[in-house]
Structure formats: structure tokens, C-alpha cells
Coordinates of N, CA and C in Angstrom, one line a residue:
A1 N 106.2 122.8 101.6 CA 104.8 123.2 101.4 C 104.6 123.7 100.0
A2 N 105.6 124.5 99.5 CA 105.4 125.0 98.1 C 105.4 123.9 97.1
R3 N 106.2 122.8 97.3 CA 106.1 121.7 96.3 C 104.8 121.0 96.4
A4 N 104.2 120.8 97.6 CA 102.9 120.2 97.7 C 101.8 121.0 97.0
V5 N 101.9 122.3 97.1 CA 100.9 123.1 96.4 C 101.1 123.0 94.9
E6 N 102.3 123.0 94.5 CA 102.6 122.9 93.1 C 102.1 121.6 92.5
E7 N 102.2 120.5 93.3 CA 101.7 119.2 92.8 C 100.2 119.2 92.7
I8 N 99.5 119.8 93.7 CA 98.1 119.9 93.7 C 97.6 120.7 92.5
V9 N 98.2 121.9 92.2 CA 97.8 122.7 91.1 C 98.0 121.9 89.8
W10 N 99.2 121.2 89.7 CA 99.4 120.5 88.4 C 98.4 119.4 88.3
A11 N 98.1 118.6 89.3 CA 97.2 117.5 89.3 C 95.7 118.0 88.9
A12 N 95.4 119.2 89.4 CA 94.0 119.7 89.1 C 93.8 120.4 87.8
N13 N 94.9 120.7 87.1 CA 94.8 121.5 85.9 C 94.5 120.6 84.7
P14 N 93.3 120.7 84.1 CA 93.0 119.8 83.0 C 93.9 120.1 81.7
A15 N 94.6 121.2 81.7 CA 95.5 121.5 80.6 C 96.7 120.5 80.6
N16 N 96.9 119.8 81.7 CA 98.1 118.9 81.9 C 97.7 117.5 81.5
D17 N 96.5 117.2 81.0 CA 96.0 115.9 80.7 C 96.5 115.4 79.4
T18 N 97.8 115.6 79.1 CA 98.4 115.1 77.9 C 99.6 114.3 78.2
L19 N 100.0 113.4 77.3 CA 101.2 112.6 77.5 C 102.4 113.4 77.6
D20 N 102.6 114.4 76.7 CA 103.8 115.2 76.8 C 103.9 116.0 78.1
S21 N 102.8 116.5 78.6 CA 102.8 117.2 79.9 C 103.2 116.3 81.0
L22 N 102.7 115.1 81.0 CA 103.0 114.1 82.1 C 104.5 113.8 82.1
V23 N 105.1 113.5 80.9 CA 106.5 113.2 80.8 C 107.3 114.4 81.3
E24 N 107.0 115.6 80.8 CA 107.7 116.8 81.2 C 107.6 117.0 82.8
Y25 N 106.5 116.7 83.4 CA 106.4 116.9 84.8 C 107.2 115.9 85.6
L26 N 107.2 114.6 85.1 CA 108.0 113.6 85.8 C 109.4 114.0 85.8
I27 N 109.9 114.5 84.6 CA 111.3 114.9 84.5 C 111.6 116.1 85.5
Q28 N 110.7 117.0 85.5 CA 110.9 118.2 86.3 C 110.9 117.8 87.8
Y29 N 110.0 116.9 88.2 CA 109.9 116.4 89.5 C 111.2 115.7 90.0
V30 N 111.7 114.7 89.2 CA 112.8 114.0 89.6 C 114.1 114.9 89.6
T31 N 114.2 115.8 88.7 CA 115.3 116.7 88.7 C 115.3 117.6 90.0
N32 N 114.2 118.1 90.3 CA 114.1 119.0 91.5 C 114.4 118.2 92.8
Q33 N 113.8 117.0 92.9 CA 114.0 116.2 94.1 C 115.4 115.7 94.3
L34 N 116.0 115.2 93.3 CA 117.4 114.6 93.4 C 118.4 115.7 93.5
S35 N 118.3 116.8 92.8 CA 119.3 117.9 92.9 C 119.3 118.5 94.3
T36 N 118.1 118.6 94.9 CA 118.1 119.1 96.3 C 118.8 118.2 97.2
A37 N 118.7 116.9 96.9 CA 119.4 115.9 97.8 C 120.9 115.6 97.4
G38 N 121.3 116.3 96.4 CA 122.7 116.1 95.9 C 123.0 114.8 95.2
I39 N 122.0 114.2 94.6 CA 122.1 112.9 93.9 C 122.1 113.2 92.4
A40 N 123.1 112.7 91.7 CA 123.2 112.9 90.3 C 122.1 112.2 89.6
C41 N 121.6 112.7 88.5 CA 120.5 112.1 87.7 C 120.8 112.2 86.2
R42 N 120.8 111.0 85.6 CA 120.9 111.0 84.1 C 119.6 110.6 83.5
I43 N 119.2 111.4 82.5 CA 117.8 111.3 82.0 C 117.9 111.0 80.5
D44 N 117.1 110.0 80.1 CA 117.0 109.6 78.7 C 115.5 109.7 78.4
S45 N 115.1 110.7 77.7 CA 113.7 110.8 77.3 C 113.5 111.7 76.1
S46 N 114.6 111.6 75.2 CA 114.6 112.5 74.1 C 113.8 111.9 72.9
Y47 N 112.5 111.9 73.1 CA 111.6 111.3 72.1 C 110.6 112.4 71.8
E48 N 110.0 112.3 70.6 CA 108.9 113.1 70.2 C 107.6 112.6 70.8
W49 N 107.1 113.2 71.8 CA 105.9 112.6 72.5 C 104.7 113.2 71.9
P50 N 103.8 112.4 71.5 CA 102.6 112.9 70.9 C 101.7 113.6 71.9
S51 N 100.9 114.5 71.4 CA 99.9 115.2 72.3 C 98.7 114.4 72.5
L52 N 98.8 113.2 73.0 CA 97.7 112.4 73.3 C 97.1 112.7 74.7
N53 N 95.8 112.6 74.8 CA 95.2 112.8 76.1 C 95.4 111.7 77.0
V54 N 95.6 112.0 78.3 CA 95.8 111.1 79.4 C 94.7 111.4 80.4
T55 N 94.0 110.4 80.8 CA 92.9 110.7 81.8 C 93.5 111.2 83.1
P56 N 92.8 112.1 83.8 CA 93.3 112.6 85.1 C 93.6 111.4 86.0
E57 N 92.8 110.4 86.0 CA 93.0 109.2 86.9 C 94.4 108.5 86.6
R58 N 94.6 108.3 85.3 CA 95.9 107.7 84.9 C 97.0 108.6 85.2
R59 N 96.9 109.8 84.9 CA 98.0 110.8 85.1 C 98.3 110.8 86.6
H60 N 97.3 110.9 87.4 CA 97.5 111.0 88.9 C 98.1 109.7 89.5
G61 N 97.6 108.5 89.0 CA 98.1 107.2 89.4 C 99.6 107.0 89.1
V62 N 99.9 107.4 87.9 CA 101.3 107.2 87.4 C 102.2 108.2 88.2
F63 N 101.8 109.4 88.4 CA 102.6 110.3 89.2 C 102.8 109.9 90.6
L64 N 101.7 109.4 91.3 CA 101.9 109.0 92.7 C 102.8 107.8 92.8
A65 N 102.8 106.8 91.8 CA 103.7 105.7 91.9 C 105.1 106.2 91.6
F66 N 105.3 107.1 90.7 CA 106.6 107.7 90.4 C 107.2 108.4 91.6
K67 N 106.3 109.2 92.2 CA 106.7 110.0 93.4 C 107.1 109.1 94.6
E68 N 106.4 108.0 94.7 CA 106.8 107.0 95.8 C 108.1 106.4 95.5
S69 N 108.4 106.1 94.2 CA 109.7 105.6 93.8 C 110.8 106.6 94.1
I70 N 110.6 107.8 93.9 CA 111.6 108.8 94.2 C 111.8 109.0 95.7
N71 N 110.7 109.0 96.4 CA 110.7 109.1 97.9 C 111.5 107.9 98.4
N72 N 111.3 106.7 97.9 CA 112.1 105.5 98.4 C 113.6 105.7 98.1
V73 N 114.0 106.3 96.9 CA 115.4 106.6 96.7 C 115.9 107.5 97.7
L74 N 115.2 108.6 98.0 CA 115.7 109.6 98.9 C 115.8 109.0 100.4
K75 N 114.9 108.2 100.8 CA 114.8 107.7 102.1 C 115.8 106.5 102.3
H76 N 115.9 105.6 101.3 CA 116.5 104.3 101.6 C 117.7 103.9 100.8
A77 N 117.8 104.5 99.6 CA 118.8 104.0 98.6 C 120.3 104.2 99.0
R78 N 120.5 105.4 99.6 CA 121.9 105.9 99.9 C 122.7 105.8 98.6
C79 N 122.2 106.3 97.5 CA 122.8 106.2 96.2 C 123.5 107.5 95.9
L80 N 124.4 107.4 94.8 CA 125.1 108.6 94.3 C 124.5 109.0 93.0
E81 N 123.8 108.1 92.3 CA 123.2 108.4 91.0 C 122.0 107.6 90.7
V82 N 121.1 108.3 90.0 CA 119.9 107.7 89.5 C 119.8 107.8 88.0
Q83 N 119.4 106.8 87.3 CA 119.2 106.9 85.8 C 117.6 106.8 85.6
L84 N 117.1 107.7 84.9 CA 115.7 107.7 84.5 C 115.6 107.6 83.0
S85 N 114.8 106.7 82.6 CA 114.5 106.5 81.1 C 113.0 106.5 81.0
I86 N 112.5 107.3 80.1 CA 111.1 107.3 79.7 C 111.0 107.1 78.2
K87 N 110.5 106.0 77.8 CA 110.5 105.6 76.4 C 109.2 105.1 75.9
P88 N 108.8 105.4 74.7 CA 107.6 104.8 74.1 C 108.0 103.4 73.6
E89 N 107.1 102.5 73.9 CA 107.2 101.1 73.4 C 105.9 100.6 72.8
K90 N 105.8 100.7 71.5 CA 104.5 100.4 70.8 C 103.4 101.3 71.4
D91 N 102.4 100.8 72.0 CA 101.3 101.6 72.5 C 101.5 101.9 74.0
W92 N 102.7 101.7 74.6 CA 102.9 101.8 76.0 C 104.0 102.9 76.2
V93 N 104.0 103.4 77.4 CA 105.1 104.2 77.9 C 105.8 103.5 79.0
N94 N 107.1 103.4 78.9 CA 107.9 102.7 79.9 C 108.8 103.7 80.7
V95 N 108.6 103.8 82.0 CA 109.3 104.6 82.9 C 110.2 103.7 83.7
R96 N 111.5 103.9 83.5 CA 112.5 103.0 84.3 C 113.4 103.9 85.1
L97 N 113.4 103.6 86.4 CA 114.2 104.4 87.4 C 115.1 103.4 88.0
A98 N 116.4 103.7 87.9 CA 117.5 102.8 88.4 C 118.4 103.6 89.3
D99 N 118.7 103.1 90.5 CA 119.7 103.7 91.4 C 120.9 102.8 91.6
N100 N 122.0 103.4 92.0 CA 123.2 102.6 92.3 C 123.4 102.5 93.8
G101 N 122.3 102.4 94.5 CA 122.3 102.4 96.0 C 122.5 101.0 96.6
R102 N 122.1 100.9 97.8 CA 122.4 99.7 98.6 C 121.4 98.6 98.3
G103 N 120.3 98.8 97.6 CA 119.4 97.7 97.3 C 118.8 97.1 98.5
F104 N 117.9 96.1 98.3 CA 117.2 95.4 99.4 C 116.6 94.1 98.9
D105 N 116.2 93.3 99.8 CA 115.5 92.0 99.5 C 114.0 92.3 99.4
A106 N 113.5 92.5 98.2 CA 112.1 92.9 97.9 C 111.2 91.9 98.5
S107 N 111.5 90.6 98.4 CA 110.5 89.6 98.9 C 110.4 89.7 100.4
R108 N 111.4 90.1 101.1 CA 111.4 90.2 102.6 C 110.5 91.5 102.9
E109 N 110.7 92.6 102.1 CA 109.9 93.8 102.4 C 108.4 93.5 102.2
A110 N 108.1 92.8 101.1 CA 106.7 92.5 100.9 C 106.1 91.6 102.0
A111 N 106.8 90.7 102.4 CA 106.4 89.8 103.5 C 106.2 90.5 104.8
A112 N 107.0 91.5 105.0 CA 107.0 92.3 106.3 C 105.7 93.2 106.3
G113 N 105.0 93.3 105.2 CA 103.7 94.1 105.2 C 103.9 95.5 105.0
H114 N 105.1 95.9 104.5 CA 105.3 97.3 104.1 C 104.4 97.7 103.0
N115 N 103.7 98.9 103.0 CA 102.7 99.2 102.1 C 103.2 99.9 100.8
G116 N 104.4 100.5 100.8 CA 104.9 101.3 99.7 C 104.9 100.5 98.4
L117 N 105.5 99.3 98.3 CA 105.6 98.6 97.1 C 104.2 98.2 96.6
R118 N 103.4 97.7 97.6 CA 102.0 97.3 97.2 C 101.2 98.5 96.7
N119 N 101.4 99.7 97.3 CA 100.6 100.9 96.9 C 101.0 101.2 95.4
M120 N 102.3 101.2 95.1 CA 102.8 101.5 93.8 C 102.1 100.5 92.8
A121 N 102.1 99.3 93.1 CA 101.5 98.3 92.2 C 100.0 98.5 92.0
E122 N 99.3 98.9 93.1 CA 97.9 99.2 93.0 C 97.6 100.4 92.2
R123 N 98.4 101.5 92.4 CA 98.2 102.7 91.6 C 98.4 102.5 90.2
M124 N 99.4 101.7 89.8 CA 99.7 101.4 88.4 C 98.6 100.6 87.8
A125 N 98.1 99.6 88.6 CA 97.0 98.8 88.1 C 95.7 99.6 87.8
M126 N 95.5 100.6 88.8 CA 94.3 101.5 88.6 C 94.5 102.4 87.4
A127 N 95.7 102.7 87.0 CA 96.0 103.5 85.9 C 96.1 102.7 84.6
G128 N 95.8 101.4 84.7 CA 95.8 100.5 83.5 C 97.2 100.0 83.1
G129 N 98.1 100.2 84.1 CA 99.5 99.9 83.8 C 100.1 98.8 84.7
T130 N 101.4 98.7 84.7 CA 102.1 97.6 85.5 C 103.2 98.3 86.3
F131 N 103.6 97.6 87.3 CA 104.7 97.9 88.2 C 105.6 96.7 88.3
H132 N 106.9 96.9 88.2 CA 107.9 95.9 88.3 C 109.1 96.4 89.1
L133 N 109.6 95.6 90.0 CA 110.7 96.1 90.8 C 111.8 94.9 90.8
E134 N 113.0 95.3 90.7 CA 114.1 94.4 90.9 C 115.1 95.1 91.8
S135 N 115.5 94.3 92.8 CA 116.5 94.8 93.8 C 117.2 93.7 94.5
R136 N 118.4 93.9 94.9 CA 119.1 92.9 95.7 C 120.1 93.7 96.6
P137 N 120.3 93.2 97.8 CA 121.2 93.9 98.7 C 122.5 94.1 98.1
G138 N 123.0 95.4 98.1 CA 124.3 95.8 97.6 C 124.2 96.0 96.1
G139 N 123.1 95.8 95.4 CA 123.0 95.9 94.0 C 122.1 96.9 93.4
G140 N 121.7 97.9 94.2 CA 120.8 98.9 93.6 C 119.4 98.4 93.4
T141 N 118.5 99.3 92.9 CA 117.1 99.0 92.7 C 116.7 99.6 91.3
V142 N 115.9 98.8 90.7 CA 115.3 99.2 89.4 C 113.7 99.2 89.5
V143 N 113.1 100.2 89.2 CA 111.6 100.3 89.2 C 111.2 100.6 87.8
E144 N 110.2 99.8 87.3 CA 109.6 100.0 86.0 C 108.1 100.2 86.2
L145 N 107.7 101.4 85.6 CA 106.3 101.7 85.6 C 105.9 101.7 84.1
R146 N 104.9 100.9 83.7 CA 104.4 100.9 82.3 C 103.0 101.2 82.3
F147 N 102.6 102.1 81.3 CA 101.2 102.4 81.2 C 100.9 102.7 79.7
P148 N 99.6 102.5 79.3 CA 99.2 102.7 77.9 C 99.2 104.1 77.5
M149 N 99.6 104.4 76.3 CA 99.6 105.7 75.7 C 98.1 106.1 75.5

């Protein structure tokens, strides 16, 4: 309950409508979630992030897609480690989340009508970005979320 309240407060606070605030919150969120679950996390985001404004809609959409990715790791991956990379690429931000878990057949999941993957793609599209997923049974999963700076 405390985490849910924290998310609401963060999402509603206009002081957080900056790129550096969003990156910091994504790192804080993944660190808290994975450490509670006993999953190791390696993070690469040591970049000088400009204090650019991010619209509340974009910030919220990116966070919800990221949160869904983390929830999927916690529920399904059965992994020991997650690697998070947040990097600037020209005018875009690339968020890459890779786990060493059991993986799955993504085409089969989409055909089964599961909403999680579709929801992440829709949230990123509404945020002006893209969603890409790679996974295979026994080979872990990689999620990439890209959005404009």
C-alpha cells in the first residue's frame, strides 16, 4: 500500500516532469522491487541527463510500461539477475531491461490474447515511443522501451 501511495504522489507531482527525475525514479523503482524479491540487478545509466521537461502523459505512460515489465519479471521470469540500461540515443531515451530467466514464446502469448504485452505497446505508443520484446523459451527476455527526449 505504501508503494502504491508513493507512485501516486510521484505521478501527481509536477516537479517530477523532467527527464532526469524520470530516469532516477525508474532506477529507484527497479532497485526496490528486485531487491525485495532477492533478484540481483545491474544498472547502467551513468549519463549526464539534461533537465528537459517530460509531459506528465509521457512520464506516466513510460512508467506504467516499465512497471509492467518489472511485474512480469517478478511473476514469470524465475530469474537470478536483471540488467537495466538507460541510455540517451540522439533525441531518444532507450530503456533496456534484460533478465536471465526462463523466457517464453512471445508470439504464442500474443495469440492467446494476454493483455500485458499489448498494454505495454499501447502505453509506449501513447507516450510517443516504441516497445520491443525479444524472448525465447529457456533464453530469458529483453524488453526495450524507447521514447523521445
